[in-house]
mmCIF file of C-alpha atoms in Angstrom:
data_model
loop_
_atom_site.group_PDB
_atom_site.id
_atom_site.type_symbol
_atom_site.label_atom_id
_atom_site.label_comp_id
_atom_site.label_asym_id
_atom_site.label_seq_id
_atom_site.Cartn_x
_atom_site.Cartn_y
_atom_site.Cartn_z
ATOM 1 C CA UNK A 1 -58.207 -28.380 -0.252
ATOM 2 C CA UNK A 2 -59.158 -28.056 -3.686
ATOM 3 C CA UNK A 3 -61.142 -31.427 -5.167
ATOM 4 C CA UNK A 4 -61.135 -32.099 -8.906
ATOM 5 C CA UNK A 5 -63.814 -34.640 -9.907
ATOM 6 C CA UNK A 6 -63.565 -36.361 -12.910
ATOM 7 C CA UNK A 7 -65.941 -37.836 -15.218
ATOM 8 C CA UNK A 8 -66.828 -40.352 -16.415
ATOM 9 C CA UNK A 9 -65.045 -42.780 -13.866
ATOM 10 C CA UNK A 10 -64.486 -44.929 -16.938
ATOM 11 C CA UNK A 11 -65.417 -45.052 -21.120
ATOM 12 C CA UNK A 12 -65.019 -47.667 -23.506
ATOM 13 C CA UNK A 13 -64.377 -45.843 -27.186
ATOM 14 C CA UNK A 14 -63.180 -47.652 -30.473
ATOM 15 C CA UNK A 15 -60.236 -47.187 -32.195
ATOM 16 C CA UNK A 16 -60.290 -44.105 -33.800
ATOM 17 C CA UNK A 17 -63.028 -42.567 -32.346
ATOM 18 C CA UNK A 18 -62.865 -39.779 -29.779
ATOM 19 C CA UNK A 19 -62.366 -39.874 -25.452
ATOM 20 C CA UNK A 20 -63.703 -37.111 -23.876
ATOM 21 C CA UNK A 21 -62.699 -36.692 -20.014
ATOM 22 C CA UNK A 22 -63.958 -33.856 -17.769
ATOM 23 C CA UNK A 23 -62.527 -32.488 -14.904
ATOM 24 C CA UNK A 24 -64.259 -30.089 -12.465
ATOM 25 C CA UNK A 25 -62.823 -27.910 -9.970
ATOM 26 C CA UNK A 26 -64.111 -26.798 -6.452
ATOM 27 C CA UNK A 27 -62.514 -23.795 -6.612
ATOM 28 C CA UNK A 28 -61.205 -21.283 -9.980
ATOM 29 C CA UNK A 29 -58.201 -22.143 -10.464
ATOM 30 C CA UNK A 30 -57.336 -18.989 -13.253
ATOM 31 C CA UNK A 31 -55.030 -16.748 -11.745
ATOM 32 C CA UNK A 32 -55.924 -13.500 -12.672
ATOM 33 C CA UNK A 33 -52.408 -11.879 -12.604
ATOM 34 C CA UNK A 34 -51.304 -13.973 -15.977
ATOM 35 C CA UNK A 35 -54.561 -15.784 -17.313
ATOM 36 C CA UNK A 36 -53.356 -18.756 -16.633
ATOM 37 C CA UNK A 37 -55.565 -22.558 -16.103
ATOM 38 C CA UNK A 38 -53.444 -24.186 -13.035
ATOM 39 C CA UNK A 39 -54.247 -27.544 -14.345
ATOM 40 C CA UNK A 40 -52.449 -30.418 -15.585
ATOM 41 C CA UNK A 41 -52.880 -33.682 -17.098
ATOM 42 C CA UNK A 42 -51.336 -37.197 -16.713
ATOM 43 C CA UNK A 43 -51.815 -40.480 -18.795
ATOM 44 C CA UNK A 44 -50.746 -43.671 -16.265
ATOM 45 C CA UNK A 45 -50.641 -46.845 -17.453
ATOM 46 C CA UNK A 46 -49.516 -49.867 -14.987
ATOM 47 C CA UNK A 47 -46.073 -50.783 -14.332
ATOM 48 C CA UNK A 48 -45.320 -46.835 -15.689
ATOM 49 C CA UNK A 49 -44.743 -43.581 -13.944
ATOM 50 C CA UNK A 50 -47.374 -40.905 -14.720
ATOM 51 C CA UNK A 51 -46.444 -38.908 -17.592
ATOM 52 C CA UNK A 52 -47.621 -35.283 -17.651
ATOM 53 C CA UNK A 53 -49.473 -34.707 -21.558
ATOM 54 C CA UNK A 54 -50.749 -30.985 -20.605
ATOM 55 C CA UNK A 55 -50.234 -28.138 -18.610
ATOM 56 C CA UNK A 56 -51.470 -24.457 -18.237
ATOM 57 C CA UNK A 57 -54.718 -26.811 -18.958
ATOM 58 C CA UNK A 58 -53.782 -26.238 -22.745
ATOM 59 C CA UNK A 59 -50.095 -26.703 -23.569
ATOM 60 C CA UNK A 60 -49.559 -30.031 -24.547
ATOM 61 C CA UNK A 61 -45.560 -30.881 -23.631
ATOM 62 C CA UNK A 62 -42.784 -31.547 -26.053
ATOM 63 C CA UNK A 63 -43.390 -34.934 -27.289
ATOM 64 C CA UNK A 64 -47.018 -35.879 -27.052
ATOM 65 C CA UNK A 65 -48.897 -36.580 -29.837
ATOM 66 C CA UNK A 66 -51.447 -33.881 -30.768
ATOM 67 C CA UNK A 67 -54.337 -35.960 -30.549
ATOM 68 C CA UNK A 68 -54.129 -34.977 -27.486
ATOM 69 C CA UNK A 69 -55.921 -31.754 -26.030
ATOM 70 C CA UNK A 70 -56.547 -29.911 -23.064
ATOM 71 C CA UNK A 71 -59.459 -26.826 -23.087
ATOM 72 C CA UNK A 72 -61.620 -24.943 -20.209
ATOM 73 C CA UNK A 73 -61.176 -22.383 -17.713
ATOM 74 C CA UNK A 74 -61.757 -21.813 -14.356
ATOM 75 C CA UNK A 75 -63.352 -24.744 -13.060
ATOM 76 C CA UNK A 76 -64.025 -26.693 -15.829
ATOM 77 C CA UNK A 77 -61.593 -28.540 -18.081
ATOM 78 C CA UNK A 78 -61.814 -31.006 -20.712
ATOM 79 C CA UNK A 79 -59.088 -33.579 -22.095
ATOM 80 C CA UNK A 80 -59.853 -34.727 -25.688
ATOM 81 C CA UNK A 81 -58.145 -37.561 -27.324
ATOM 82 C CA UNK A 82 -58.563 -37.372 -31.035
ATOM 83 C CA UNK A 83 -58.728 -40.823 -33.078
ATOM 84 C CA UNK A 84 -57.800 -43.377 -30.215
ATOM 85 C CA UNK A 85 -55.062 -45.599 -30.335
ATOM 86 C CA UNK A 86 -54.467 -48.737 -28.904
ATOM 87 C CA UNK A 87 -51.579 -47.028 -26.780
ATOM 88 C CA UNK A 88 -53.791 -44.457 -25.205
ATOM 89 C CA UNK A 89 -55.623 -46.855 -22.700
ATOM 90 C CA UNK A 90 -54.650 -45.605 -19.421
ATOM 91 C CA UNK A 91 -55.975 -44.256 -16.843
ATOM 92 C CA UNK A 92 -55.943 -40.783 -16.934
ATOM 93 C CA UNK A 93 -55.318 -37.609 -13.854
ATOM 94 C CA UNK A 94 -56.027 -34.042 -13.624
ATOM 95 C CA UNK A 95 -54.152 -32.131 -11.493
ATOM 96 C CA UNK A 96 -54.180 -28.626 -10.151
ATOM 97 C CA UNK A 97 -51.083 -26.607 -8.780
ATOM 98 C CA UNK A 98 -52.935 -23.709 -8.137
ATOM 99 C CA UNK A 99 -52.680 -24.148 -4.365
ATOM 100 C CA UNK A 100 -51.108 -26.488 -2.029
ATOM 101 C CA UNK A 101 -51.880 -29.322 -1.255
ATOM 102 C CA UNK A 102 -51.675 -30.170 -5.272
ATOM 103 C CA UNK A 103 -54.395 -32.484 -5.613
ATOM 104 C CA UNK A 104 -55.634 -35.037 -8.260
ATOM 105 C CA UNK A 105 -58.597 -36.292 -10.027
ATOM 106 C CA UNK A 106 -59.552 -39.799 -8.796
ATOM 107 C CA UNK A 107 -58.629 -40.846 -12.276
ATOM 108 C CA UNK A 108 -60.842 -41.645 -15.661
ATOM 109 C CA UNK A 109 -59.875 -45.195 -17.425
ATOM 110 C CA UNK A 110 -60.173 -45.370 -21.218
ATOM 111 C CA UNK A 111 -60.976 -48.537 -22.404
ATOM 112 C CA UNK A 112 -61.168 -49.988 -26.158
ATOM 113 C CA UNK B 1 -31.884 -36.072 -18.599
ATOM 114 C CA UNK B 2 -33.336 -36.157 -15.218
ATOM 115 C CA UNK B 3 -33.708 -39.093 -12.912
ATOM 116 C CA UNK B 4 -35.414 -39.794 -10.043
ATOM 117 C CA UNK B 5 -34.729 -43.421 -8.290
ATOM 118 C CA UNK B 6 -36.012 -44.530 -5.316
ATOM 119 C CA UNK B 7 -35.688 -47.524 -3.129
ATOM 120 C CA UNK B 8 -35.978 -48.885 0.470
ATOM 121 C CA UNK B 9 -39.599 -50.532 -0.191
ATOM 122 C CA UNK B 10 -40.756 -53.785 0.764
ATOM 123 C CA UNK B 11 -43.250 -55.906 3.245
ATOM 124 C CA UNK B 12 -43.817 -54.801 6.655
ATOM 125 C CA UNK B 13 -45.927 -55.106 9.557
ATOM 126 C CA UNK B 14 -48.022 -53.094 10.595
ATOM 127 C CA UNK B 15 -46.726 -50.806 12.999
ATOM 128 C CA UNK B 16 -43.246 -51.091 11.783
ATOM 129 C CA UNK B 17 -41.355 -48.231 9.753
ATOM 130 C CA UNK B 18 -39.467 -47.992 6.922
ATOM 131 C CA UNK B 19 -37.844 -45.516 5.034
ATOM 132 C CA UNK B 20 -37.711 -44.401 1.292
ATOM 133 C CA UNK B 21 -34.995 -42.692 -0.597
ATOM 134 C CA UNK B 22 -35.215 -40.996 -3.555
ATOM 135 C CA UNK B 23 -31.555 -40.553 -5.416
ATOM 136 C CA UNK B 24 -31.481 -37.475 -8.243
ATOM 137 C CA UNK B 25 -29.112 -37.592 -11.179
ATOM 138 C CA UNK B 26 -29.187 -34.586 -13.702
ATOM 139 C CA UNK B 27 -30.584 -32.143 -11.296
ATOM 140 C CA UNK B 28 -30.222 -30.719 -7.859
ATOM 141 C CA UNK B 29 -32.865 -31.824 -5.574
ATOM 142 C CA UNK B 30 -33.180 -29.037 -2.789
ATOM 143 C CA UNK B 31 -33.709 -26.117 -5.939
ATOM 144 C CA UNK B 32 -36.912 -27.785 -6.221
ATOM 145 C CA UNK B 33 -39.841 -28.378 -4.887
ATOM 146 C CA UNK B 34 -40.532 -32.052 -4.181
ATOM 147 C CA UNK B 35 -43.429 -34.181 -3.356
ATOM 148 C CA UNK B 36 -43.985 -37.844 -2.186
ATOM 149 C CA UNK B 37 -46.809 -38.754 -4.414
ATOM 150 C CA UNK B 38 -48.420 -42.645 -3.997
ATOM 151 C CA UNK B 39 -50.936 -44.862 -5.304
ATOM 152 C CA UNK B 40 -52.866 -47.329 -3.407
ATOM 153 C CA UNK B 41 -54.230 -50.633 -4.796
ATOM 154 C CA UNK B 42 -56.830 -49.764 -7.352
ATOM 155 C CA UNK B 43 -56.942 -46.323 -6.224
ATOM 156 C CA UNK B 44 -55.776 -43.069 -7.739
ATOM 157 C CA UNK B 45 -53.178 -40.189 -7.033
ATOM 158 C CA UNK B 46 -52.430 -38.813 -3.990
ATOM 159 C CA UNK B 47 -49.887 -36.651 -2.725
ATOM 160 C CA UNK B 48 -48.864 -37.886 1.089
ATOM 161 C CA UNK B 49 -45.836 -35.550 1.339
ATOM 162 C CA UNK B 50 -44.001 -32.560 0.357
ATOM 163 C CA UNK B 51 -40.954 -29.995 1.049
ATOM 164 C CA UNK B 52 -40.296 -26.627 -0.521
ATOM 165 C CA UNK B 53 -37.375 -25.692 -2.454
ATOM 166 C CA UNK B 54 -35.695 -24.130 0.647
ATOM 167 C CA UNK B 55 -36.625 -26.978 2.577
ATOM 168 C CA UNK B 56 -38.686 -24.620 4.984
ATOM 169 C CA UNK B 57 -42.026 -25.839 4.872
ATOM 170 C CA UNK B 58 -43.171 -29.029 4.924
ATOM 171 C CA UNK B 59 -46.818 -30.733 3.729
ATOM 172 C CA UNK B 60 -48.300 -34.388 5.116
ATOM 173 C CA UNK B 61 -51.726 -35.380 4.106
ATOM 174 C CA UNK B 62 -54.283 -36.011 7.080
ATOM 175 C CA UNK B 63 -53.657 -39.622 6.865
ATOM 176 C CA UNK B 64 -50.175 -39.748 7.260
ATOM 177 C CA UNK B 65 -49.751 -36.792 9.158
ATOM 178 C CA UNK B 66 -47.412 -37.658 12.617
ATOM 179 C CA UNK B 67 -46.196 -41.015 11.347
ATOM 180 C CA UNK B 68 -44.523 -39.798 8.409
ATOM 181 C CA UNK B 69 -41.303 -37.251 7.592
ATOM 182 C CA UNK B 70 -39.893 -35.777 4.876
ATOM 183 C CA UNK B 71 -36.204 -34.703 4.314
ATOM 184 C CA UNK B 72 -33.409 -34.367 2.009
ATOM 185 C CA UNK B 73 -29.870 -34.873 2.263
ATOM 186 C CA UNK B 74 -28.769 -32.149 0.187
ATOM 187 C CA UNK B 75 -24.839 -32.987 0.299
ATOM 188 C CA UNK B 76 -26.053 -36.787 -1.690
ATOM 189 C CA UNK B 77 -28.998 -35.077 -3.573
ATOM 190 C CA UNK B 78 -31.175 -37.287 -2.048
ATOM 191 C CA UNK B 79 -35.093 -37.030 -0.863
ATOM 192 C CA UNK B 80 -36.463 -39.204 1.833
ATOM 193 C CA UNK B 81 -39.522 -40.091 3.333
ATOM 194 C CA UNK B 82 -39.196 -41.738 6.812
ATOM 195 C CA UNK B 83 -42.718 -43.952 7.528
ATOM 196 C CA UNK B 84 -43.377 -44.999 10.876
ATOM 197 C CA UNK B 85 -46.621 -46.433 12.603
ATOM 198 C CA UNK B 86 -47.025 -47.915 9.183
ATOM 199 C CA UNK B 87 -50.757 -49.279 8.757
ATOM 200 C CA UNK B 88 -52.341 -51.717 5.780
ATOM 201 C CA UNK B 89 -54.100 -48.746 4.322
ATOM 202 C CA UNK B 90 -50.480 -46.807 3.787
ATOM 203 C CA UNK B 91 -49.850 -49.880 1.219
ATOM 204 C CA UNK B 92 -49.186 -48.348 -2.357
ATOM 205 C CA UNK B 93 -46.530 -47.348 -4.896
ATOM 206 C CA UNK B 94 -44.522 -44.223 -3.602
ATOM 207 C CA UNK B 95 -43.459 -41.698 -6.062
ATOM 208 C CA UNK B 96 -40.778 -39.178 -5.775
ATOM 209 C CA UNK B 97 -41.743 -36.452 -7.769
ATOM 210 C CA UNK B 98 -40.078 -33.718 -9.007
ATOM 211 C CA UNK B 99 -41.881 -29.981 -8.864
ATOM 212 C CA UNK B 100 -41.796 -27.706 -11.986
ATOM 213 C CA UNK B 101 -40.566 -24.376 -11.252
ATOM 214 C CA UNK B 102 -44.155 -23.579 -12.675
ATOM 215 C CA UNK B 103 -45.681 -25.530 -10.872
ATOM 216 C CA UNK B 104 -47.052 -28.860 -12.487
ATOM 217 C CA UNK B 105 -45.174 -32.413 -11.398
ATOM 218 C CA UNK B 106 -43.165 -32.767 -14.582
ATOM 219 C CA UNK B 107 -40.762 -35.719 -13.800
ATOM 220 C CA UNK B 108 -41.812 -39.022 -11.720
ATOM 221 C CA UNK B 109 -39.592 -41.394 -10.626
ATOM 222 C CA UNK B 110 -40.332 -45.697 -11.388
ATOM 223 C CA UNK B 111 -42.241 -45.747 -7.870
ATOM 224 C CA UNK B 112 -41.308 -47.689 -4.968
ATOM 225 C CA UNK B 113 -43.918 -50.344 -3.473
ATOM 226 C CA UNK B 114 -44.651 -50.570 0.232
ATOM 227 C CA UNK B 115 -46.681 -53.277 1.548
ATOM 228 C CA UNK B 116 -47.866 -53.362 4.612
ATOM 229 C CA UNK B 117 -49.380 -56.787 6.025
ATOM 230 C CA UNK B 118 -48.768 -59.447 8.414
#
């Protein structure tokens, strides 16, 4: 199975400052064939579904905010929220759909 | 607009079974991939379950692996997960989760919660 470890487990940033949340791979997770980053991202907050901000590791999906970004290749991937807001504490997922089983990050939690 | 609902959570002992539904509204369930996705008690993501889009193959995490079942009822466009042997670590909210045709989870249901205790 493929493991994605996130990092840091946790970060506390101010309002309007920048999160930062890593995600590594075990195993590339480019597919050659169309240059695509099998990676996704998910903001969960409690009492809420997950809902998916990124996928194709880049391609933020119709309705987030564009604070939000996804970058990397390969193995290694990078969320970036831009000027936090109060809303954006969550905990936050990578996920990879490169191969089954689809696994997850354990999770990052962004804090104010 | 797509919706996933499911039900049939609740307290249980351990050892006892139960089973989830998950109802779809807005698309057709079996031209999908679909996972059973759940979250323990201050613990992340995991997928426990999942069943292609032709409803030939079939995936079950290690730790549920034998106890649990998926299926879908394709004539009420409905997923289920059937959970037997149940034990206090399956305790969690279950997600029925819908599979992008490209391949990223793209719509979640509310979540279902299962606890298992006596």
């Amino acid at each position: 199975d493929i493991v994605l470890t996130q990092s840091p487990d946790s970060l506390a940033v101010s309002l309007g400052e920048r999160a930062t949340i890593n995600c590594k791979s075990s195993q590339n997770i480019l597919y050659s064939s169309n240059n695509k980053d099998y990676l996704a991202w998910y903001q969960h907050k409690p009492g809420q579904p997950p809902r998916l901000l990124i996928y194709w590791a880049s391609t933020r999906e119709s309705g987030v905010p564009d604070r939000f970004s996804g970058s990397g290749s390969g193995t290694d991937f990078t969320l970036t929220i831009n000027s936090l807001q109060a809303e954006d504490v969550a905990v936050y997922y990578c996920h990879q759909y490169y191969i089954p089983p689809r696994t997850f990050g354990q999770g990052t939690k962004v804090e104010i | 607009e797509v919706q996933l609902v499911e039900s049939g959570g609740g307290l249980v002992q351990p050892g006892g079974s139960l089973r989830l539904s998950c109802s779809g509204s807005g698309l057709i369930i079996s031209d999908y991939e679909m996972y059973w996705v759940r979250q323990a008690p201050g613990k992340g993501l995991q997928c426990v379950s999942a069943i292609g889009d032709r409803g030939d193959s079939t995936y079950y995490a290690d730790s549920v692996k034998g106890r649990f079942t998926i299926s879908r009822d394709n004539s009420k466009n409905t997923l289920y997960l059937q959970m037997s042997s149940l034990r206090t670590e399956d305790t969690a909210v279950y997600y029925c989760v819908k599979r992008h045709i490209n391949g990223w989870a793209d719509h979640w249901g509310q979540g279902t919660l299962v606890t298992v205790s006596s």
